[in-house]
């Protein structure tokens, strides 16, 4: 078991840990609000120091490092992470309040991200271009190379503190860039453990720099600095779009929130669909950007589906995230839980009914199903980011497509039907970055192109896509005639 009394993390700049003993921020266990450690937030001046260090290491080391070495560092890190999976999983459960089984799942995915990136480092290709397609291009040829950009600013949220950091750091290393990372201040320690693994695996000092602390003071100087060539952000729309405005001339990737629609037709395997929603709406207390939030159920099976889902949710076991038997845990803070509870109460005040759950105890909000909702209730139209699923009946395919698309968001969706023609028709018609057929919206593998449309963001992650995004295409033309 982890010893937590000594957890005190500073920022990491150029391989050195920077701590200010008079400047500390407590980190709480979301389950019982106990202090698990503290961070020493970076000063605004540290932002520039971290960027200049990252820039120096980029020019002196990383951009010259051969692909096989970058690949090897990532492979070694994957092996080390696999060996220390239990320690990492415990840290995730402790700092994020994630049930230990789910934390193990996050670590397993993180190992795969590192392995995909290790392979990706060796598969960065350009092309040869026939210049004689243009008049005058005879006796000349052109090639393209994919080259690293330089310093990448990465800003990450609390909900997958290891894997979402790796979605940025692993492809950045694979491509020979350097990184200044600002992890979520509520879940800082898994980043420190990862930093230590990367260092042990041979990542040059200063290739990854970490700025600890809340974003309010640190993010603007980070994303606007002229030496930062790309910004990659995962988090809320409020912060994401603000960053885009701060850095209008930079490459910016935004992985933001959603209120994922999932559609269940009467001909679906309803048992399988129920299990999928029971998982996809409530994993990590619904705190995933692709959590099932709006579940549209064909009217003829609506009541039966609600009953089945309620029965399924009664099996969840709430408890300490570190206990093996716990399948459902707290939200990240009591404030977040109070906000979720107030949205439930507001919906009920507007005529909605609670089929199960609806109550809060500290930071734990019961797994909740709401029926009789209207599309303009917050629990439906805003991002709920809590263990709350709204069930909405529908009559026709046309109507449900319109309802699913009636959202400012567009990240992932799910559609459940045995009719293959309809499955593809609906998948085509839904305006989201990704659609699952006979699977819930929350499903994600780390090599798939992942990213939303509309207010859910800009750009794609998934190793191959992040590698494209973290490299520039450079054209080199050659005159073959003396
Ligand atoms: P958040 O936006 O509050 O925080 C994300 C990061 O931004 C953190 O590092 C935080 O310190 C920083 N930040 C917060 N407020 C800031 C401010 N005013 N100025 C500058 N920086 C600031 O998000 P969160 O609560 O940590 O995470 C939840 C959100 O993330 C949800 O909206 C969820 O949908 C989204 N998310 C999206 C994806 C995706 O891949 N699309 C994945 C996970 C989470």
Coordinates of C-alpha atoms and ligand atoms in Angstrom, one line a residue:
X1 CA 0.0 0.0 0.0
X2 CA 1.2 3.5 -0.8
X3 CA 2.7 5.6 2.0
X4 CA 1.1 9.0 1.6
X5 CA 2.5 11.1 4.4
X6 CA 5.5 12.1 2.4
X7 CA 3.7 13.1 -0.8
X8 CA 4.9 16.6 -1.6
X9 CA 5.4 17.5 -5.2
X10 CA 7.0 20.4 -6.8
X11 CA 7.4 21.4 -10.4
X12 CA 10.0 19.7 -12.6
X13 CA 12.1 22.1 -14.7
X14 CA 15.2 21.0 -16.6
X15 CA 15.4 17.8 -14.5
X16 CA 15.3 19.6 -11.2
X17 CA 12.4 19.6 -8.7
X18 CA 11.4 23.1 -7.7
X19 CA 9.5 23.4 -4.4
X20 CA 8.6 26.5 -2.4
X21 CA 8.1 25.5 1.2
X22 CA 5.9 28.5 2.0
X23 CA 3.6 27.9 -0.9
X24 CA 1.6 24.7 -0.6
X25 CA -1.7 23.4 -1.8
X26 CA -3.3 20.4 -0.1
X27 CA -4.4 17.4 -2.2
X28 CA -7.5 15.6 -0.9
X29 CA -8.7 12.1 -1.1
X30 CA -12.1 12.6 -2.8
X31 CA -13.6 9.7 -0.9
X32 CA -13.1 10.9 2.7
X33 CA -11.6 14.4 2.2
X34 CA -8.4 13.4 4.0
X35 CA -5.2 15.2 3.0
X36 CA -3.1 12.8 1.0
X37 CA -0.3 15.2 0.3
X38 CA 0.5 18.6 -1.0
X39 CA 1.9 20.3 -4.1
X40 CA 4.0 23.4 -4.2
X41 CA 2.5 25.5 -7.1
X42 CA 4.8 27.0 -9.6
X43 CA 5.4 30.7 -9.8
X44 CA 4.6 32.6 -13.0
X45 CA 8.4 33.0 -13.6
X46 CA 8.7 29.2 -13.6
X47 CA 6.6 29.1 -16.7
X48 CA 9.2 30.9 -18.8
X49 CA 12.0 28.8 -17.2
X50 CA 10.3 25.6 -18.1
X51 CA 9.6 26.7 -21.7
X52 CA 13.2 27.9 -22.2
X53 CA 14.5 24.6 -20.8
X54 CA 12.2 22.6 -23.0
X55 CA 13.3 24.7 -26.0
X56 CA 17.0 24.1 -25.2
X57 CA 16.6 20.4 -24.8
X58 CA 14.6 20.3 -28.0
X59 CA 17.4 21.9 -30.0
X60 CA 20.3 20.2 -28.3
X61 CA 18.9 16.7 -27.9
X62 CA 15.4 15.7 -28.8
X63 CA 15.2 16.8 -32.4
X64 CA 18.5 14.9 -33.1
X65 CA 17.6 11.7 -31.2
X66 CA 17.1 8.8 -33.7
X67 CA 13.7 7.3 -33.9
X68 CA 14.9 3.9 -32.5
X69 CA 16.1 5.6 -29.3
X70 CA 12.8 7.5 -28.8
X71 CA 11.0 4.3 -29.5
X72 CA 13.1 2.4 -27.0
X73 CA 12.5 5.0 -24.2
X74 CA 8.8 4.6 -24.7
X75 CA 9.0 0.8 -24.8
X76 CA 11.1 0.7 -21.6
X77 CA 8.6 3.1 -19.9
X78 CA 5.8 0.7 -20.8
X79 CA 7.6 -2.2 -19.3
X80 CA 8.3 -0.3 -16.1
X81 CA 4.7 0.8 -15.9
X82 CA 3.5 -2.7 -16.3
X83 CA 5.8 -3.9 -13.5
X84 CA 4.6 -1.1 -11.2
X85 CA 0.9 -1.2 -12.3
X86 CA -0.4 -1.8 -8.8
X87 CA 1.4 1.3 -7.3
X88 CA 0.1 3.5 -10.1
X89 CA -3.4 2.1 -9.7
X90 CA -3.4 2.8 -6.0
X91 CA -2.3 6.4 -6.7
X92 CA -5.1 6.9 -9.1
X93 CA -7.6 5.6 -6.7
X94 CA -6.2 7.7 -3.9
X95 CA -6.0 11.1 -5.7
X96 CA -9.0 10.7 -8.1
X97 CA -11.3 8.5 -6.0
X98 CA -11.5 6.0 -8.9
X99 CA -12.5 2.4 -7.9
X100 CA -9.3 0.3 -7.9
X101 CA -10.6 -2.0 -10.7
X102 CA -11.1 1.0 -13.0
X103 CA -7.7 2.4 -11.9
X104 CA -6.1 -0.8 -13.0
X105 CA -7.9 -0.5 -16.3
X106 CA -6.5 3.0 -16.8
X107 CA -3.0 1.7 -16.1
X108 CA -3.4 -1.1 -18.6
X109 CA -4.5 1.5 -21.2
X110 CA -1.6 3.7 -20.3
X111 CA 0.9 0.8 -21.0
X112 CA -0.8 0.3 -24.4
X113 CA -0.5 4.1 -25.2
X114 CA 3.2 3.9 -24.5
X115 CA 3.5 0.8 -26.7
X116 CA 1.5 2.4 -29.6
X117 CA 3.7 5.4 -29.3
X118 CA 6.9 3.3 -29.3
X119 CA 5.8 1.7 -32.5
X120 CA 4.6 5.1 -33.9
X121 CA 8.0 6.6 -33.4
X122 CA 9.4 4.2 -36.0
X123 CA 6.5 4.8 -38.5
X124 CA 6.8 8.5 -39.2
X125 CA 6.9 8.7 -43.0
X126 CA 6.9 11.4 -45.7
X127 CA 6.2 11.0 -49.4
X128 CA 7.8 11.4 -52.7
X129 CA 6.1 13.9 -55.0
X130 CA 6.2 13.8 -58.8
X131 CA 7.2 17.4 -59.6
X132 CA 6.8 16.8 -63.4
X133 CA 3.0 16.9 -62.9
X134 CA 3.6 20.6 -63.2
X135 CA 4.8 22.3 -66.4
X136 CA 8.5 23.0 -65.8
X137 CA 8.9 20.3 -63.2
X138 CA 10.8 18.0 -65.4
X139 CA 14.1 16.8 -64.0
X140 CA 13.2 17.7 -60.5
X141 CA 11.8 15.7 -57.6
X142 CA 10.3 16.5 -54.3
X143 CA 10.1 14.7 -51.0
X144 CA 8.3 15.5 -47.7
X145 CA 9.5 14.9 -44.2
X146 CA 7.5 15.0 -41.0
X147 CA 9.6 17.1 -38.5
X148 CA 9.0 17.8 -34.8
X149 CA 7.5 21.2 -33.9
X150 CA 9.5 22.1 -30.8
X151 CA 8.0 22.8 -27.4
X152 CA 4.5 21.5 -26.8
X153 CA 2.3 22.8 -24.0
X154 CA 0.0 20.1 -22.6
X155 CA -2.8 20.9 -20.1
X156 CA -4.8 18.0 -18.6
X157 CA -7.8 17.3 -16.5
X158 CA -8.4 15.2 -13.3
X159 CA -10.5 12.3 -14.6
X160 CA -7.8 10.1 -16.3
X161 CA -4.7 11.7 -14.7
X162 CA -2.3 9.1 -16.1
X163 CA -3.8 8.2 -19.5
X164 CA -4.7 11.6 -20.6
X165 CA -1.3 12.9 -19.8
X166 CA 0.2 10.1 -21.8
X167 CA -2.1 10.9 -24.8
X168 CA 0.0 14.0 -25.1
X169 CA 3.4 13.2 -23.6
X170 CA 3.9 9.8 -25.4
X171 CA 3.3 11.1 -29.0
X172 CA 5.3 14.2 -28.2
X173 CA 8.3 12.0 -27.3
X174 CA 7.7 9.7 -30.3
X175 CA 8.0 12.6 -32.6
X176 CA 11.1 14.2 -30.9
X177 CA 9.3 17.2 -29.4
X178 CA 9.7 18.4 -25.8
X179 CA 6.8 19.1 -23.4
X180 CA 5.8 21.5 -20.7
X181 CA 2.9 19.8 -18.9
X182 CA 0.4 21.4 -16.5
X183 CA -1.5 18.5 -15.0
X184 CA -4.7 18.9 -13.0
X185 CA -3.9 20.2 -9.5
X186 CA -6.4 17.8 -7.9
X187 CA -4.5 14.8 -9.3
X188 CA -0.8 15.7 -9.5
X189 CA 0.9 12.7 -8.1
X190 CA 0.4 10.2 -10.9
X191 CA 2.2 12.7 -13.2
X192 CA 5.2 12.7 -10.8
X193 CA 5.3 8.9 -10.8
X194 CA 5.2 8.9 -14.6
X195 CA 8.0 11.5 -14.8
X196 CA 10.1 9.2 -12.6
X197 CA 9.5 6.3 -14.9
X198 CA 10.4 8.2 -18.0
X199 CA 13.6 9.4 -16.4
X200 CA 14.5 5.9 -15.4
X201 CA 13.7 4.7 -19.0
X202 CA 16.3 7.3 -20.3
X203 CA 14.3 10.3 -21.3
X204 CA 16.8 13.2 -21.3
X205 CA 16.4 15.7 -18.4
X206 CA 14.2 18.6 -19.4
X207 CA 12.5 16.8 -22.3
X208 CA 9.4 16.7 -20.0
X209 CA 8.8 19.6 -17.6
X210 CA 5.9 19.8 -15.2
X211 CA 4.3 22.9 -13.8
X212 CA 2.3 22.1 -10.7
X213 CA -0.7 24.2 -9.6
X214 CA -4.0 25.6 -10.7
X215 CA -4.3 26.9 -14.2
X216 CA -5.5 30.4 -13.6
X217 CA -2.0 31.9 -13.3
X218 CA 0.1 29.5 -15.2
X219 CA -1.9 28.7 -18.4
X220 CA -1.9 32.1 -20.1
X221 CA 1.9 32.7 -20.0
X222 CA 2.3 29.0 -21.0
X223 CA 0.1 29.0 -24.1
X224 CA 1.0 32.5 -25.3
X225 CA 4.8 32.1 -25.1
X226 CA 6.4 32.5 -28.5
X227 CA 8.5 29.4 -28.1
X228 CA 5.5 27.2 -27.6
X229 CA 4.6 25.7 -31.0
X230 CA 1.6 23.7 -30.1
X231 CA -1.0 23.6 -27.3
X232 CA -2.9 20.5 -26.5
X233 CA -5.6 20.7 -24.0
X234 CA -8.1 18.3 -22.5
X235 CA -10.7 19.6 -20.1
X236 CA -13.8 21.7 -19.9
X237 CA -15.1 23.8 -22.8
X238 CA -15.0 26.9 -20.6
X239 CA -11.2 26.7 -20.3
X240 CA -10.6 25.1 -23.7
X241 CA -12.2 27.9 -25.7
X242 CA -10.5 30.5 -23.6
X243 CA -7.2 28.9 -24.4
X244 CA -8.0 29.0 -28.1
X245 CA -8.7 32.7 -27.9
X246 CA -5.4 33.3 -26.0
X247 CA -3.4 31.5 -28.7
X248 CA -5.2 32.1 -32.0
X249 CA -2.1 31.7 -34.2
X250 CA -0.9 28.4 -32.7
X251 CA -1.8 24.8 -33.4
X252 CA -4.4 24.1 -30.7
X253 CA -6.0 20.7 -30.0
X254 CA -9.0 20.8 -27.7
X255 CA -10.5 17.7 -26.3
X256 CA -13.6 19.0 -24.5
X257 CA -16.8 17.8 -23.0
X258 CA -20.1 16.4 -24.2
X259 CA -23.5 15.0 -23.3
X260 CA -23.3 11.8 -25.3
X261 CA -26.4 10.4 -26.8
X262 CA -27.1 6.7 -26.9
X263 CA -30.0 5.3 -28.9
X264 CA -31.7 2.0 -28.2
X265 CA -34.1 0.7 -30.8
X266 CA -36.7 -1.9 -29.9
X267 CA -35.0 -4.6 -32.0
X268 CA -31.7 -4.3 -30.1
X269 CA -30.3 -6.9 -27.7
X270 CA -31.8 -5.1 -24.8
X271 CA -30.0 -7.1 -22.2
X272 CA -26.6 -6.2 -23.7
X273 CA -27.7 -2.6 -24.2
X274 CA -28.7 -2.3 -20.5
X275 CA -25.3 -3.7 -19.4
X276 CA -23.6 -1.3 -21.7
X277 CA -25.5 1.8 -20.3
X278 CA -25.0 0.6 -16.7
X279 CA -21.3 0.6 -17.4
X280 CA -21.1 3.6 -19.7
X281 CA -23.2 6.0 -17.7
X282 CA -21.7 5.3 -14.3
X283 CA -18.0 4.3 -14.7
X284 CA -15.9 6.6 -12.5
X285 CA -19.2 8.2 -11.3
X286 CA -20.0 9.4 -14.8
X287 CA -17.0 11.6 -14.9
X288 CA -15.9 10.7 -18.5
X289 CA -16.3 13.1 -21.4
X290 CA -18.1 10.3 -23.4
X291 CA -20.3 9.1 -20.5
X292 CA -23.7 8.0 -21.6
X293 CA -25.9 10.9 -20.6
X294 CA -28.9 11.1 -22.9
X295 CA -30.3 7.6 -23.5
X296 CA -33.1 7.6 -26.2
X297 CA -35.2 4.4 -26.0
X298 CA -37.9 3.4 -28.5
X299 CA -41.2 3.9 -26.7
X300 CA -42.4 0.3 -26.9
X301 CA -39.5 -0.9 -24.7
X302 CA -39.0 2.3 -22.7
X303 CA -40.6 1.2 -19.4
X304 CA -39.1 -2.2 -19.5
X305 CA -35.6 -0.8 -20.2
X306 CA -35.8 1.6 -17.2
X307 CA -36.8 -1.3 -15.0
X308 CA -33.8 -3.4 -16.2
X309 CA -31.4 -0.5 -15.8
X310 CA -32.6 0.2 -12.3
X311 CA -32.1 -3.5 -11.4
X312 CA -28.6 -3.4 -12.9
X313 CA -27.6 -0.3 -11.0
X314 CA -28.7 -1.8 -7.7
X315 CA -25.8 -4.2 -8.1
X316 CA -23.2 -1.4 -7.9
X317 CA -21.3 -1.4 -4.6
X318 CA -20.4 2.0 -3.3
X319 CA -17.4 2.3 -1.0
X320 CA -13.8 3.2 -0.6
X321 CA -12.2 3.2 -4.1
X322 CA -9.2 1.4 -2.7
X323 CA -11.3 -1.6 -1.6
X324 CA -11.4 -4.5 -4.1
X325 CA -15.2 -4.9 -3.9
X326 CA -16.0 -1.3 -4.7
X327 CA -17.6 -0.7 -8.0
X328 CA -18.8 2.9 -7.5
X329 CA -17.0 5.8 -5.8
X330 CA -17.1 9.5 -5.2
X331 CA -17.0 12.5 -7.5
X332 CA -13.8 14.5 -7.6
X333 CA -15.0 17.0 -4.9
X334 CA -17.9 17.6 -2.6
X335 CA -18.6 20.8 -4.6
X336 CA -18.9 18.8 -7.8
X337 CA -21.3 16.4 -6.1
X338 CA -23.4 19.4 -4.7
X339 CA -23.6 20.8 -8.2
X340 CA -24.8 17.4 -9.6
X341 CA -27.4 17.1 -6.8
X342 CA -28.7 20.6 -7.5
X343 CA -29.2 19.7 -11.2
X344 CA -31.2 16.6 -10.2
X345 CA -33.3 18.7 -7.9
X346 CA -33.8 21.3 -10.5
X347 CA -35.0 18.7 -13.0
X348 CA -37.4 17.2 -10.5
X349 CA -38.7 20.7 -9.7
X350 CA -39.4 21.0 -13.5
X351 CA -41.4 17.7 -13.6
X352 CA -38.8 15.0 -14.0
X353 CA -38.9 11.7 -12.1
X354 CA -36.1 9.9 -10.4
X355 CA -36.2 6.1 -11.1
X356 CA -33.3 5.4 -8.8
X357 CA -30.7 7.4 -6.9
X358 CA -30.9 11.2 -6.7
X359 CA -29.3 11.5 -3.3
X360 CA -25.8 12.7 -2.2
X361 CA -23.6 11.8 0.7
X362 CA -20.5 14.0 0.8
X363 CA -18.8 13.6 -2.6
X364 CA -20.8 10.5 -3.5
X365 CA -23.8 11.0 -5.7
X366 CA -26.0 7.8 -6.0
X367 CA -26.2 6.3 -9.4
X368 CA -29.2 8.1 -10.8
X369 CA -31.7 7.5 -13.6
X370 CA -34.1 10.3 -14.5
X371 CA -37.2 9.9 -16.7
X372 CA -39.9 12.4 -17.9
X373 CA -37.3 14.9 -18.8
X374 CA -37.4 17.8 -21.3
X375 CA -34.7 18.5 -23.8
X376 CA -33.9 21.9 -22.2
X377 CA -33.4 20.6 -18.7
X378 CA -29.7 21.0 -17.6
X379 CA -29.4 17.2 -17.0
X380 CA -30.1 16.7 -20.7
X381 CA -28.7 19.7 -22.6
X382 CA -25.6 20.6 -20.5
X383 CA -22.7 18.3 -19.7
X384 CA -23.7 16.6 -16.5
X385 CA -20.3 14.9 -15.8
X386 CA -21.9 13.0 -12.9
X387 CA -23.5 9.5 -12.5
X388 CA -26.8 10.8 -13.9
X389 CA -28.5 9.3 -17.0
X390 CA -31.7 10.7 -18.5
X391 CA -33.9 8.3 -20.4
X392 CA -36.0 9.8 -23.2
X393 CA -38.6 7.9 -25.3
X394 CA -38.8 8.2 -29.1
X395 CA -41.1 7.0 -31.8
X396 CA -39.2 7.2 -35.1
X397 CA -35.6 7.0 -36.5
X398 CA -35.9 10.5 -38.0
X399 CA -37.1 12.0 -34.7
X400 CA -34.3 10.3 -32.6
X401 CA -31.6 11.5 -35.0
X402 CA -32.9 15.0 -34.7
X403 CA -33.0 14.8 -30.9
X404 CA -29.5 13.2 -30.7
X405 CA -28.1 16.0 -32.9
X406 CA -29.9 18.7 -31.0
X407 CA -26.9 19.5 -28.8
X408 CA -24.0 22.0 -28.7
X409 CA -21.7 19.0 -28.3
X410 CA -20.6 16.2 -30.6
X411 CA -18.0 13.8 -29.2
X412 CA -19.2 10.2 -29.2
X413 CA -22.5 8.4 -29.6
X414 CA -23.9 4.9 -29.3
X415 CA -26.6 3.2 -31.3
X416 CA -28.1 -0.2 -30.5
X417 CA -30.0 -2.2 -33.1
X418 CA -29.8 -5.5 -34.9
X419 CA -30.8 -3.9 -38.2
X420 CA -27.5 -3.3 -40.0
X421 CA -29.0 -0.9 -42.6
X422 CA -30.4 1.3 -39.8
X423 CA -27.2 1.0 -37.8
X424 CA -25.1 2.5 -40.6
X425 CA -27.8 5.1 -41.5
X426 CA -28.0 6.4 -38.0
X427 CA -24.2 6.3 -37.5
X428 CA -23.8 8.4 -40.7
X429 CA -26.5 10.9 -39.6
X430 CA -25.2 11.5 -36.1
X431 CA -23.1 14.6 -35.9
X432 CA -20.3 13.5 -33.6
X433 CA -16.6 12.7 -33.9
X434 CA -17.2 9.0 -33.3
X435 CA -20.2 6.6 -33.2
X436 CA -20.3 3.1 -31.7
X437 CA -22.8 0.5 -33.1
X438 CA -24.0 -1.9 -30.4
X439 CA -21.6 -0.4 -27.9
X440 CA -21.9 2.5 -25.5
X441 CA -20.5 5.9 -26.3
X442 CA -17.9 5.7 -23.5
X443 CA -15.9 2.9 -25.2
X444 CA -12.5 4.2 -26.3
X445 CA -9.3 2.5 -27.5
X446 CA -6.2 4.5 -27.5
X447 CA -5.2 4.2 -31.2
X448 CA -8.6 5.2 -32.6
X449 CA -9.1 8.8 -33.9
X450 CA -10.7 10.5 -31.0
X451 CA -12.0 14.1 -30.8
X452 CA -15.2 15.9 -31.1
X453 CA -17.0 18.4 -33.4
X454 CA -19.0 21.5 -32.4
X455 CA -18.4 22.6 -28.8
X456 CA -16.6 19.2 -28.1
X457 CA -13.4 20.5 -29.5
X458 CA -10.9 20.6 -32.4
X459 CA -8.5 18.0 -33.6
X460 CA -7.9 14.4 -33.0
X461 CA -5.9 12.3 -30.5
X462 CA -5.1 8.6 -30.8
X463 CA -1.4 7.9 -31.3
X464 CA -1.2 8.0 -35.1
X465 CA -3.4 11.2 -35.3
X466 CA -1.5 12.9 -32.5
X467 CA 1.8 12.1 -34.2
X468 CA 0.5 13.8 -37.4
X469 CA -0.6 16.8 -35.3
X470 CA 2.7 17.1 -33.5
X471 CA 4.8 17.1 -36.6
X472 CA 5.0 19.6 -39.5
X473 CA 5.3 18.6 -43.1
X474 CA 8.5 19.9 -44.6
X475 CA 8.9 19.9 -48.4
X476 CA 12.3 19.5 -49.9
X477 CA 12.7 19.9 -53.7
X478 CA 15.7 18.7 -55.6
X479 CA 16.9 19.8 -59.0
X480 CA 18.4 16.9 -60.8
X481 CA 19.8 18.8 -63.8
X482 CA 23.2 20.4 -63.5
Ligands
LIG1 P1 -11.0 21.8 -16.3 O1 -11.2 22.5 -17.6 O2 -11.5 22.5 -15.0 O3 -9.4 21.6 -16.0 C1 -8.6 21.2 -17.0 C2 -7.2 21.8 -16.8 O4 -7.4 23.2 -17.0 C3 -6.6 21.6 -15.5 O5 -5.2 21.4 -15.6 C4 -6.9 22.9 -14.7 O6 -5.9 23.2 -13.8 C5 -6.9 23.9 -15.9 N1 -7.8 25.1 -15.6 C6 -8.9 25.1 -14.9 N2 -9.5 26.3 -14.8 C7 -8.6 27.1 -15.5 C8 -8.6 28.5 -15.8 N3 -9.6 29.3 -15.4 N4 -7.6 29.0 -16.5 C9 -6.6 28.2 -17.0 N5 -6.5 26.9 -16.7 C10 -7.5 26.3 -16.0 O7 -11.5 20.3 -16.5 P2 -11.7 19.2 -15.4 O8 -12.7 19.5 -14.4 O9 -10.3 18.8 -14.8 O10 -12.1 18.0 -16.3 C11 -13.4 17.8 -16.7 C12 -13.7 18.3 -18.1 O11 -12.8 17.7 -19.0 C13 -15.1 17.8 -18.6 O12 -15.7 18.9 -19.3 C14 -14.7 16.7 -19.5 O13 -15.7 16.4 -20.5 C15 -13.4 17.1 -20.1 N6 -12.7 16.0 -20.6 C16 -12.6 15.8 -22.0 C17 -12.0 14.7 -22.5 C18 -11.8 14.5 -24.0 O14 -11.0 13.7 -24.4 N7 -12.6 15.1 -24.9 C19 -11.4 13.8 -21.7 C20 -11.5 14.0 -20.3 C21 -12.1 15.1 -19.8

